[in-house]
């Protein structure tokens, strides 16, 4: 692109006006969920018996019969057609990230040369997408290209772009999961079972424990013409070069600041789309960095919340285009500027309405609260490396440990109040316990469990995993990630821990201990055991890195090596015991993780090499020769005096050639490193080679290009600069 084109694009972007949004005349309560086949629509479109049978299956998590499936499919089809749908699609989340759909029209031959629209229970419940091109880590070789997608009745069907989308799991012919939803559902069930057993100590009527998720989605918006003038953004989702602009987030004037009108129009449009799809988005605001924003819904049951986040990410991309924006979900689109995360607010609650991470009114409620908190801390401590691996990716690795986001070490922030309570419980001795026993007998007053009124004013933004009053906020999750990855590990790890806890308490009860004693003793052990995961200090500090190492926390920083945590004996044991993932599945999924890591870096390296040699170096050379020309002319005209005047030019010429030389040399080395890495057959080793040898070369190249950006005539610079990309008007 020539620089005059760059200026044209900038002008176009800056002149753009907000796109008018067709606001519905009704209030949200009228159109909320209108595109969802929810229980209201089921009631309307299904015979009464079928409606009731389906509701029971959903609540009890039991499979439905083929006969029922046929009736439901017919009702669903009628509803979908009444609402303008022409196609249907199984909708699932493959391991590549994002969502996949394969659309089929409802039409079938009517036997008279025409067609009718039909949809059978068979097509609703199960399909065999020819999915050999989805990654499967070798589970399903391409000869056996069959994979099944099967309806997840706990997540309602919806209409997107005139297509009836049916949320499904995606599994191989031999039954191994090829997606995120399958293990997520297993993890949710496993934490339900384990937590229910423990929650019954406090309320024998509890039948289920529900896992809740409230995500906060951060993102950047960039004007579409500037976006399309940056091949790196188009192809990799982030800028591979670009010098920081003089002003970015130093003034912190963007956070919670006024939202520009173009953006506001986009947000309103997005909100309306989301509400029609039953996604309860509620909060929207500017984020720390320029052009960075956030939206968050009201929390929901984890499986549904996760489907809603996946759906939001596609709706966002589409809505942004309508407003001449591109949405960037990459964790680190711009160097030197805050990256984007997706905080996962996570909690457990009983079907009786108790929130298990919230203190309650009675000492017994509070013992329950402390019990669940201590178990979460123990689980996170036990599996801190694995939990970190669950959020790691080629893209999120730019964000973690980059002195602005949580470090690449998992620790838990509790706040001083909870820390005091935990310390008090841990240090209370046996005398206290006998005391407690006496008191417990008549009033259930537990001296170790004080009245709790927690405020979460001392929230620590540097912690990757923070207790925030009634939930944990897992902040290390990346903005482009499928939250399921983190939720699978977290729920499964906590399930394992709770079930161990339950066994130990049972053993004490069998030995004749009183319930509160048994629980308190085990809680005390857990608090002491998992002390090392608790850290309320500054997670960005150098000292914390040293301290974490001393505490034996996982401090690995290389993404491909972090994935090893999935195959650690403790992880395999945890996943198998909880029934969430088998060893074969874990191995296959890691292959996919390494493969995706390699491919992402490979693409970035190619784009960077191309931009460096074909866009930047030629422009820098051209500018350099204008300096040379100037210098020669000065010397011709003025001799020695000309050389003196031209000294600055000479210095610039030398600097420019210095940078060009390093860029050329490093691009060559990077290409060689890539060739060597590509020759490695083992996916893990290949990913490590990319990490160790290709990534550092990319950083060197970028450094020198960014230096050139400061030296070369602004008029000539071919790519939109940060200051142009980052300030929407
Ligand atoms: P903040 O930015 O202060 O962290 P937000 O309001 O942006 O808070 O987002 C908080 C998210 O946490 C929302 O999605 C909210 O619904 C969710 N949330 C609140 N309480 C719970 C809970 N008990 N369990 C899970 N998520 C919760
Ligand atoms: Mg928020």
XYZ file of C-alpha atoms and ligand atoms in Angstrom:
757
model
C 0.000 0.000 0.000
C 1.333 3.426 -0.810
C 1.375 5.989 1.934
C -1.130 8.229 0.181
C -3.496 5.285 0.385
C -2.737 5.025 4.085
C -3.728 8.653 4.536
C -6.884 8.095 2.550
C -7.815 5.206 4.831
C -7.135 7.268 7.923
C -9.247 10.097 6.610
C -12.044 7.712 5.746
C -11.913 6.204 9.219
C -11.896 9.535 10.983
C -14.767 10.887 8.904
C -17.038 7.948 9.535
C -20.270 8.623 11.364
C -22.149 6.366 13.705
C -24.420 3.877 11.932
C -28.053 4.264 12.902
C -29.401 1.295 14.871
C -32.902 0.040 14.276
C -34.053 0.016 17.886
C -37.078 -2.154 18.548
C -40.074 -0.139 19.643
C -40.652 -2.529 22.547
C -38.670 -2.782 25.756
C -36.177 -5.687 26.136
C -38.641 -7.824 28.101
C -40.759 -8.061 24.941
C -38.041 -9.302 22.565
C -35.707 -10.959 25.069
C -35.115 -14.548 23.950
C -37.388 -14.302 20.915
C -34.844 -16.265 18.849
C -34.550 -19.070 21.397
C -36.555 -22.278 21.588
C -36.926 -21.905 25.338
C -39.501 -23.474 27.644
C -42.136 -20.908 26.713
C -41.815 -21.833 23.021
C -41.611 -25.515 23.887
C -44.867 -25.182 25.767
C -46.451 -23.464 22.805
C -45.153 -25.788 20.069
C -45.136 -29.189 21.800
C -47.988 -31.418 22.916
C -48.385 -31.238 26.694
C -46.988 -34.749 27.351
C -43.951 -34.162 25.191
C -43.338 -30.793 26.830
C -43.404 -32.342 30.281
C -41.226 -35.295 29.317
C -38.644 -32.959 27.795
C -38.606 -30.676 30.844
C -38.082 -33.685 33.110
C -35.228 -34.949 30.941
C -33.586 -31.519 31.061
C -33.871 -31.221 34.855
C -32.887 -34.809 35.591
C -30.181 -34.867 32.931
C -31.593 -38.050 31.384
C -31.610 -39.012 27.695
C -34.758 -38.657 25.614
C -36.366 -41.419 23.540
C -36.360 -41.377 19.745
C -40.095 -41.063 19.785
C -39.908 -37.946 21.940
C -37.101 -36.605 19.754
C -39.368 -36.871 16.701
C -42.093 -34.868 18.395
C -39.651 -32.240 19.656
C -38.013 -31.962 16.223
C -41.366 -31.327 14.605
C -42.262 -28.612 17.134
C -38.864 -27.045 16.774
C -39.142 -27.014 13.002
C -42.530 -25.331 13.088
C -41.281 -22.705 15.501
C -38.119 -22.117 13.446
C -40.056 -21.742 10.197
C -42.572 -19.414 11.851
C -39.545 -17.297 12.737
C -38.031 -17.183 9.271
C -35.503 -20.037 9.473
C -34.688 -21.920 6.287
C -31.835 -24.127 7.447
C -30.816 -26.062 10.490
C -27.387 -26.801 11.807
C -25.698 -28.699 14.572
C -23.636 -26.090 16.371
C -20.497 -27.175 18.212
C -17.142 -26.015 19.501
C -14.238 -27.903 17.911
C -10.782 -27.827 19.454
C -9.610 -25.233 16.963
C -11.587 -22.651 18.892
C -14.687 -20.765 17.802
C -17.765 -22.620 16.676
C -18.575 -24.807 13.705
C -21.795 -25.096 11.762
C -22.866 -27.100 8.771
C -26.131 -25.830 7.365
C -28.752 -28.019 5.767
C -32.044 -26.850 4.367
C -35.157 -28.421 5.878
C -36.270 -29.563 2.413
C -36.770 -33.212 1.430
C -38.320 -34.680 -1.749
C -42.029 -35.040 -1.514
C -42.112 -37.975 -3.982
C -44.058 -35.897 -6.514
C -41.146 -33.955 -7.938
C -41.360 -31.163 -5.405
C -40.111 -30.641 -1.876
C -41.526 -30.284 1.597
C -39.836 -29.007 4.702
C -39.169 -31.664 7.287
C -37.027 -32.220 10.337
C -36.885 -35.563 12.106
C -35.863 -36.558 15.597
C -32.978 -38.469 14.081
C -31.562 -35.287 12.559
C -32.154 -33.348 15.742
C -30.522 -35.800 18.071
C -27.532 -37.035 16.150
C -25.566 -36.271 13.015
C -22.419 -37.432 11.359
C -20.683 -34.351 10.029
C -17.940 -35.402 7.646
C -15.515 -33.827 9.962
C -12.190 -35.330 9.051
C -10.805 -31.835 8.780
C -11.439 -31.005 12.420
C -8.430 -31.547 14.628
C -8.555 -34.729 16.630
C -4.972 -35.348 17.667
C -4.881 -38.676 15.908
C -7.919 -40.182 17.631
C -9.753 -40.505 14.388
C -7.610 -40.996 11.355
C -8.939 -39.612 8.127
C -10.004 -43.028 6.840
C -12.520 -43.182 9.615
C -13.815 -39.711 9.056
C -16.986 -40.126 11.017
C -17.588 -38.062 14.088
C -20.930 -37.665 15.778
C -22.566 -34.509 16.894
C -25.331 -35.057 19.419
C -27.887 -32.630 20.847
C -27.175 -31.151 24.281
C -30.695 -30.769 25.611
C -29.499 -28.562 28.467
C -28.715 -25.745 26.032
C -31.681 -24.476 24.017
C -31.717 -24.236 20.225
C -31.710 -20.752 18.708
C -32.001 -19.003 15.373
C -28.982 -17.229 13.964
C -28.956 -15.844 10.420
C -32.155 -17.665 9.489
C -30.641 -20.945 10.636
C -31.928 -23.100 13.449
C -28.791 -23.840 15.493
C -28.797 -26.886 17.735
C -26.091 -26.904 20.428
C -24.336 -30.254 20.234
C -21.426 -32.206 21.557
C -18.931 -33.515 19.038
C -17.390 -36.930 19.584
C -15.392 -39.425 17.565
C -16.738 -42.646 16.138
C -15.163 -44.416 19.095
C -16.709 -42.083 21.659
C -13.808 -39.762 22.515
C -14.560 -36.072 22.807
C -13.418 -33.871 19.942
C -14.812 -30.677 21.382
C -15.034 -28.581 24.543
C -18.642 -29.216 25.443
C -18.367 -32.949 26.104
C -15.740 -32.704 28.855
C -17.380 -29.532 30.165
C -20.649 -31.357 30.713
C -18.761 -34.206 32.360
C -16.915 -31.775 34.641
C -20.139 -30.014 35.597
C -21.737 -33.357 36.445
C -18.746 -34.470 38.402
C -18.608 -31.309 40.508
C -22.370 -31.624 40.983
C -21.982 -35.111 42.442
C -18.995 -34.312 44.646
C -20.261 -30.957 45.898
C -23.739 -32.297 46.576
C -22.314 -34.937 48.904
C -20.478 -32.251 50.881
C -23.329 -29.721 50.782
C -25.609 -32.362 52.345
C -23.598 -32.105 55.562
C -25.181 -28.698 55.880
C -28.513 -29.220 54.203
C -29.626 -32.843 53.738
C -32.266 -31.749 51.211
C -29.736 -30.700 48.571
C -30.141 -32.668 45.349
C -27.836 -30.811 42.978
C -25.025 -28.331 43.018
C -24.882 -26.028 40.030
C -21.741 -24.520 38.585
C -22.170 -20.864 37.572
C -20.169 -18.727 35.214
C -20.294 -14.994 34.561
C -17.710 -13.990 31.948
C -16.483 -10.500 31.210
C -15.505 -10.186 27.562
C -12.854 -7.606 26.695
C -12.210 -6.604 23.108
C -10.796 -3.926 20.838
C -12.531 -2.206 17.965
C -10.649 -0.982 14.922
C -12.042 0.882 11.961
C -12.448 -1.518 9.050
C -10.432 0.444 6.492
C -7.462 0.744 8.801
C -7.841 -2.913 9.684
C -7.792 -3.969 6.052
C -4.663 -1.892 5.489
C -2.818 -4.009 8.072
C -2.118 -7.484 6.658
C -0.886 -8.567 10.075
C -4.227 -7.750 11.726
C -6.148 -9.413 8.919
C -4.126 -12.595 9.000
C -3.074 -12.997 12.605
C -5.479 -10.839 14.614
C -2.670 -8.763 16.085
C -0.165 -6.160 14.974
C 3.215 -7.786 14.428
C 4.853 -4.364 14.368
C 4.062 -0.803 15.326
C 5.727 1.674 17.615
C 3.804 2.820 20.649
C 2.023 6.081 20.048
C 3.048 9.084 22.124
C -0.230 8.934 23.988
C -1.837 5.674 24.822
C -3.121 4.719 28.216
C -0.853 6.825 30.464
C -3.595 9.250 31.368
C -5.989 6.421 32.121
C -8.642 8.662 30.662
C -10.281 5.909 28.687
C -11.350 3.543 31.470
C -15.031 4.130 32.264
C -14.763 7.267 30.111
C -17.445 8.470 27.710
C -18.074 5.954 24.939
C -17.615 7.415 21.400
C -20.913 7.612 19.499
C -19.873 5.139 16.776
C -18.976 2.631 19.451
C -22.112 3.323 21.399
C -24.197 2.549 18.331
C -22.318 -0.721 17.909
C -22.837 -1.624 21.558
C -26.539 -0.907 21.424
C -26.915 -3.017 18.311
C -24.928 -5.843 19.902
C -27.004 -5.665 23.054
C -30.260 -5.941 21.096
C -28.950 -8.947 19.118
C -27.805 -10.600 22.337
C -31.094 -10.040 24.110
C -33.040 -11.469 21.192
C -30.798 -14.530 21.492
C -31.391 -14.770 25.227
C -27.849 -13.719 26.192
C -28.378 -11.590 29.319
C -25.697 -8.957 28.624
C -25.928 -6.242 31.199
C -22.717 -4.305 31.608
C -20.749 -2.390 29.003
C -17.913 0.030 29.458
C -14.620 1.317 28.160
C -11.569 -0.611 29.249
C -8.090 0.571 30.205
C -6.604 0.865 26.736
C -7.776 3.191 23.988
C -10.350 1.476 21.768
C -10.737 -1.312 24.314
C -14.153 -2.217 25.693
C -15.878 -4.839 27.791
C -19.250 -6.445 27.967
C -20.595 -8.815 30.621
C -23.857 -10.671 31.127
C -25.667 -11.727 34.247
C -24.080 -15.024 35.263
C -25.732 -18.296 34.252
C -25.281 -22.014 34.647
C -21.773 -22.717 33.282
C -22.676 -24.748 30.187
C -25.230 -22.218 29.012
C -23.009 -19.262 29.925
C -20.257 -20.775 27.845
C -22.491 -21.351 24.828
C -23.614 -17.769 25.207
C -20.058 -16.518 25.210
C -19.256 -18.469 22.042
C -22.383 -17.118 20.438
C -21.534 -13.597 21.585
C -18.137 -13.807 19.925
C -19.715 -14.600 16.549
C -22.504 -12.052 16.939
C -19.915 -9.439 17.874
C -17.860 -10.027 14.755
C -20.924 -9.744 12.567
C -22.330 -6.669 14.318
C -18.957 -4.917 14.196
C -18.870 -5.267 10.421
C -22.278 -3.650 10.134
C -20.785 -0.660 11.935
C -17.627 -0.597 9.794
C -15.529 -1.905 12.625
C -13.561 -5.062 13.110
C -13.596 -6.581 16.535
C -10.273 -7.858 17.799
C -10.589 -10.712 20.251
C -6.851 -11.409 20.257
C -5.322 -11.227 23.738
C -2.631 -8.796 22.669
C -3.387 -6.918 19.462
C -1.052 -4.037 20.321
C 2.329 -4.137 21.973
C 2.829 -1.864 24.949
C -0.886 -1.542 25.520
C -3.164 -3.441 27.860
C -4.217 -6.815 26.491
C -7.687 -8.368 26.584
C -8.871 -11.030 28.938
C -12.089 -12.761 29.746
C -12.485 -12.905 33.493
C -14.384 -16.033 34.467
C -16.491 -15.336 37.548
C -17.183 -18.767 38.887
C -19.240 -20.096 41.758
C -21.194 -23.100 43.001
C -24.737 -23.001 44.315
C -27.218 -25.609 45.527
C -30.607 -26.297 44.008
C -31.925 -24.998 47.337
C -30.589 -21.541 46.618
C -27.470 -21.490 48.795
C -24.400 -19.892 47.217
C -21.509 -21.988 48.464
C -18.809 -19.314 48.249
C -20.851 -16.731 50.103
C -20.900 -16.379 53.863
C -24.333 -16.860 55.388
C -26.359 -15.906 58.409
C -25.692 -18.802 60.749
C -22.391 -20.276 61.962
C -23.313 -23.480 60.131
C -23.730 -21.518 56.883
C -20.346 -20.042 57.537
C -18.755 -23.400 58.189
C -20.167 -24.468 54.826
C -18.681 -21.350 53.240
C -15.253 -21.985 54.766
C -15.434 -25.647 53.781
C -16.001 -24.838 50.128
C -13.440 -22.032 50.068
C -10.802 -24.277 51.636
C -11.538 -27.028 49.130
C -11.251 -24.656 46.179
C -7.949 -23.366 47.497
C -6.699 -26.899 47.954
C -7.756 -27.902 44.429
C -6.142 -24.851 42.863
C -2.995 -25.493 44.866
C -2.873 -29.153 43.874
C -3.349 -28.396 40.182
C -1.925 -24.905 39.781
C 0.229 -25.915 36.812
C -2.699 -27.569 35.088
C -4.995 -24.623 35.738
C -2.426 -22.379 34.133
C -2.142 -24.751 31.174
C -5.922 -24.555 30.748
C -5.756 -20.880 29.820
C -2.517 -20.968 27.875
C -2.339 -20.509 24.131
C -0.068 -18.929 21.564
C -2.166 -15.783 21.745
C -2.641 -15.574 25.527
C 1.086 -16.072 26.078
C 1.601 -12.448 25.005
C -0.640 -11.285 27.765
C 0.370 -13.332 30.772
C 3.432 -12.207 32.585
C 3.583 -9.103 30.462
C 3.439 -6.789 33.464
C -0.094 -5.689 32.908
C -2.002 -8.896 33.232
C -1.770 -11.689 35.739
C 1.673 -13.302 35.837
C 2.250 -16.790 34.476
C 1.922 -18.159 38.014
C -1.360 -19.176 39.569
C -2.069 -17.896 43.072
C -5.231 -16.999 44.955
C -6.087 -13.592 46.334
C -8.425 -13.804 49.325
C -8.404 -10.275 50.690
C -7.345 -9.549 54.254
C -10.662 -10.409 55.917
C -10.919 -13.911 54.541
C -7.197 -14.413 55.086
C -7.678 -13.543 58.785
C -10.551 -15.972 59.156
C -8.658 -18.786 57.447
C -5.588 -18.132 59.594
C -7.695 -18.110 62.729
C -9.315 -21.425 61.889
C -6.021 -23.001 60.928
C -4.336 -21.975 64.166
C -7.109 -22.817 66.612
C -5.969 -25.700 68.769
C -7.691 -28.710 70.243
C -8.797 -26.860 73.358
C -10.687 -24.546 71.118
C -12.227 -27.545 69.500
C -13.553 -29.012 72.728
C -14.839 -25.584 73.509
C -16.536 -25.583 70.199
C -18.060 -28.961 70.832
C -19.672 -27.770 74.033
C -21.046 -24.681 72.458
C -22.168 -26.506 69.375
C -24.269 -28.766 71.485
C -26.720 -26.128 72.500
C -26.409 -23.219 70.133
C -24.495 -24.423 67.139
C -22.308 -21.401 67.798
C -18.950 -22.216 66.311
C -16.337 -20.111 68.002
C -13.928 -20.514 65.118
C -16.475 -19.311 62.629
C -17.081 -15.686 63.363
C -19.897 -13.676 61.937
C -18.864 -12.876 58.451
C -19.565 -9.731 56.616
C -17.062 -9.613 53.838
C -16.560 -6.596 51.735
C -14.342 -6.861 48.755
C -12.980 -3.358 48.696
C -9.380 -4.484 48.768
C -9.538 -6.147 45.389
C -6.229 -6.910 43.870
C -6.029 -6.506 40.102
C -2.698 -8.268 39.869
C -4.037 -11.632 41.000
C -4.904 -14.294 38.427
C -7.473 -15.934 40.691
C -9.269 -13.755 43.174
C -11.963 -14.291 45.743
C -14.460 -11.479 45.234
C -17.021 -11.785 47.997
C -19.285 -14.573 46.729
C -17.326 -16.051 43.841
C -13.881 -16.574 42.425
C -12.747 -14.497 39.528
C -10.342 -16.379 37.272
C -8.695 -13.525 35.451
C -6.026 -15.271 33.457
C -8.480 -16.558 30.830
C -7.761 -15.060 27.408
C -10.235 -12.916 25.488
C -10.362 -15.252 22.480
C -10.529 -18.455 24.512
C -13.359 -20.881 24.858
C -14.072 -20.520 28.611
C -14.796 -24.233 28.697
C -11.102 -25.020 28.740
C -10.680 -23.264 32.093
C -14.067 -24.415 33.386
C -13.349 -28.078 32.615
C -10.161 -28.052 34.658
C -11.481 -25.941 37.502
C -14.724 -27.849 38.013
C -13.013 -31.226 37.656
C -10.193 -30.324 40.039
C -12.657 -29.065 42.631
C -14.781 -32.200 42.150
C -11.773 -34.409 42.859
C -10.867 -32.370 45.925
C -14.410 -32.353 47.315
C -14.757 -36.040 46.857
C -11.457 -36.657 48.730
C -12.663 -34.325 51.446
C -15.935 -36.195 51.691
C -14.166 -39.541 52.112
C -11.972 -38.156 54.874
C -14.886 -36.641 56.748
C -16.794 -39.911 56.365
C -13.866 -41.808 57.860
C -13.860 -39.473 60.871
C -17.609 -39.838 61.283
C -17.252 -43.600 61.141
C -14.663 -43.319 63.911
C -17.250 -41.567 66.047
C -16.294 -37.912 65.608
C -18.975 -35.270 65.603
C -19.833 -33.751 62.254
C -18.626 -30.213 62.958
C -15.382 -31.532 64.486
C -14.754 -33.807 61.569
C -15.346 -31.034 59.055
C -13.310 -28.463 60.961
C -10.369 -30.803 61.388
C -10.277 -31.558 57.675
C -10.725 -27.894 56.766
C -7.841 -27.022 59.050
C -5.612 -29.541 57.303
C -6.587 -28.146 53.902
C -5.890 -24.555 54.900
C -2.429 -25.473 56.126
C -1.683 -27.682 53.136
C -2.622 -25.111 50.570
C -1.114 -22.076 52.286
C 1.335 -21.627 49.429
C -1.342 -20.837 46.867
C -2.491 -17.838 48.884
C -0.867 -14.575 47.825
C -2.347 -11.128 48.332
C 0.709 -9.101 47.332
C 1.686 -7.565 44.021
C 1.625 -10.295 41.402
C 3.616 -8.175 38.960
C 6.618 -7.840 41.232
C 9.979 -9.469 40.690
C 10.004 -10.736 44.294
C 6.816 -12.712 43.698
C 8.459 -14.693 40.909
C 11.266 -15.655 43.316
C 8.864 -16.350 46.140
C 6.579 -18.486 43.951
C 9.530 -20.569 42.885
C 10.444 -21.124 46.538
C 6.865 -22.173 47.267
C 7.044 -24.766 44.534
C 4.339 -23.235 42.355
C 4.486 -23.847 38.638
C 6.583 -21.068 37.125
C 6.918 -22.400 33.569
C 6.563 -19.584 31.052
C 6.767 -21.406 27.723
C 3.317 -22.288 26.399
C 4.183 -25.592 24.694
C 5.917 -26.825 27.855
C 2.985 -25.716 30.026
C 0.743 -28.136 28.139
C 2.779 -30.981 29.673
C 0.789 -30.340 32.859
C -2.190 -32.065 31.215
C -0.221 -35.302 31.096
C 1.285 -35.106 34.587
C 0.352 -38.206 36.616
C -1.675 -36.088 39.069
C -3.696 -34.619 36.191
C -4.326 -37.928 34.462
C -5.440 -39.374 37.779
C -7.733 -36.437 38.480
C -9.324 -36.491 35.026
C -9.845 -40.240 35.056
C -11.178 -40.389 38.601
C -13.714 -37.680 37.840
C -14.542 -39.260 34.481
C -13.918 -35.980 32.675
C -11.193 -37.018 30.223
C -9.465 -40.319 29.563
C -5.732 -40.665 29.036
C -6.288 -41.183 25.310
C -8.332 -38.014 25.134
C -5.759 -36.046 27.098
C -2.970 -37.194 24.831
C -4.942 -36.448 21.701
C -5.980 -33.021 22.947
C -2.407 -32.107 23.744
C -1.350 -33.061 20.231
C -3.962 -30.597 18.992
C -2.749 -27.897 21.382
C 0.842 -28.236 20.192
C -0.241 -28.324 16.577
C -2.336 -25.176 16.918
C 0.479 -23.410 18.744
C 2.895 -24.240 15.932
C 0.494 -23.173 13.212
C -0.238 -19.822 14.837
C 3.447 -18.968 15.179
C 4.132 -20.294 11.692
C 1.541 -17.975 10.161
C 2.766 -15.000 12.169
C 6.360 -15.661 11.179
C 5.433 -15.854 7.503
C 3.413 -12.646 7.596
C 6.149 -10.846 9.486
C 8.854 -12.029 7.077
C 6.787 -10.843 4.140
C 5.994 -7.460 5.672
C 9.595 -6.946 6.734
C 11.173 -7.705 3.368
C 8.475 -6.504 0.986
C 6.906 -3.564 2.778
C 9.286 -2.142 5.339
C 12.798 -2.678 3.992
C 12.015 -1.230 0.512
C 10.429 1.872 2.065
C 13.300 2.345 4.489
C 15.771 1.959 1.618
C 13.899 4.492 -0.451
C 13.924 6.997 2.358
C 17.570 6.270 2.978
C 18.430 7.072 -0.608
C 16.686 10.433 -0.395
C 18.978 11.155 2.556
C 21.989 9.989 0.569
C 20.963 12.184 -2.328
C 20.597 15.152 -0.038
C 23.992 14.538 1.501
C 25.685 14.193 -1.878
C 24.097 17.427 -3.057
C 25.196 19.261 0.088
C 28.747 18.043 -0.391
C 28.762 18.926 -4.102
C 27.538 22.361 -3.333
C 29.420 23.159 -0.137
C 32.292 20.687 0.134
C 33.513 20.180 3.681
C 30.838 22.535 5.046
C 28.223 20.415 3.277
C 29.493 17.350 5.125
C 29.152 19.199 8.399
C 25.583 20.268 7.681
C 24.722 16.782 6.496
C 26.111 15.065 9.607
C 22.579 14.313 10.875
C 21.648 12.750 7.558
C 24.737 10.593 7.682
C 23.871 9.419 11.168
C 20.324 8.562 10.083
C 21.642 6.743 7.005
C 23.907 4.649 9.175
C 21.156 3.867 11.661
C 18.754 2.894 8.912
C 21.240 0.599 7.246
C 22.046 -0.918 10.625
C 18.373 -1.782 11.183
C 17.892 -3.006 7.630
C 20.893 -5.295 7.951
C 19.632 -6.855 11.170
C 16.138 -7.269 9.734
C 17.426 -9.026 6.609
C 19.765 -11.243 8.557
C 17.157 -12.156 11.191
C 14.428 -12.870 8.647
C 16.857 -15.275 7.033
C 17.613 -16.930 10.377
C 13.910 -17.096 11.194
C 13.172 -18.855 7.909
C 15.953 -21.338 8.604
C 14.642 -21.939 12.138
C 11.211 -22.565 10.708
C 12.523 -25.033 8.170
C 14.357 -26.936 10.887
C 11.264 -26.945 13.109
C 9.033 -28.112 10.255
C 11.303 -31.121 9.857
C 10.480 -32.317 13.378
C 7.776 -34.985 13.417
C 6.883 -34.891 17.096
C 4.241 -32.186 17.678
C 5.518 -31.265 21.127
C 9.119 -30.945 20.006
C 8.054 -28.958 16.966
C 6.038 -26.495 19.065
C 8.973 -26.110 21.432
C 11.291 -25.410 18.505
C 8.904 -22.722 17.294
C 8.742 -21.247 20.769
C 12.465 -21.322 21.419
C 13.826 -20.377 18.019
C 11.183 -18.698 15.869
C 9.505 -16.440 18.454
C 12.743 -14.728 19.596
C 13.666 -13.991 15.967
C 10.249 -12.413 15.457
C 10.831 -10.189 18.454
C 14.189 -9.010 17.111
C 12.719 -8.229 13.711
C 9.913 -6.294 15.271
C 12.246 -4.286 17.457
C 14.186 -3.055 14.445
C 11.103 -2.348 12.352
C 9.682 -0.264 15.189
C 12.941 1.689 15.324
C 12.680 2.312 11.582
C 9.149 3.594 12.032
C 10.628 6.415 14.129
C 13.316 7.215 11.555
C 11.502 6.972 8.239
C 9.496 9.855 6.789
C 5.908 9.577 8.058
C 4.640 10.270 4.525
C 6.301 7.115 3.254
C 5.380 4.679 6.041
C 3.181 2.028 4.457
C 1.105 0.765 7.399
C -1.404 2.613 9.574
C 0.339 3.529 12.807
C -0.788 2.840 16.365
C -1.958 6.406 16.861
C -4.239 6.011 13.855
C -5.502 2.538 14.720
C -6.197 3.294 18.333
C -8.211 6.458 18.480
C -11.771 6.160 17.260
C -13.537 9.456 16.993
P -16.370 -6.475 37.802
O -15.912 -5.765 36.550
O -16.523 -5.614 38.973
O -15.628 -7.718 38.080
P -18.784 -7.052 36.301
O -20.111 -6.567 36.730
O -18.166 -6.463 35.107
O -17.845 -6.953 37.583
O -18.846 -8.597 36.049
C -19.014 -9.478 37.045
C -19.544 -10.761 36.471
O -19.643 -11.700 37.540
C -20.958 -10.649 35.900
O -21.075 -11.509 34.802
C -21.793 -11.150 37.056
O -23.053 -11.644 36.662
C -20.918 -12.264 37.548
N -21.262 -12.755 38.894
C -21.769 -12.085 39.938
N -22.018 -12.924 40.976
C -21.640 -14.166 40.560
C -21.641 -15.458 41.148
N -22.049 -15.664 42.394
N -21.199 -16.485 40.403
C -20.764 -16.313 39.160
N -20.736 -15.136 38.556
C -21.162 -14.063 39.245
Mg -16.046 -5.753 34.724
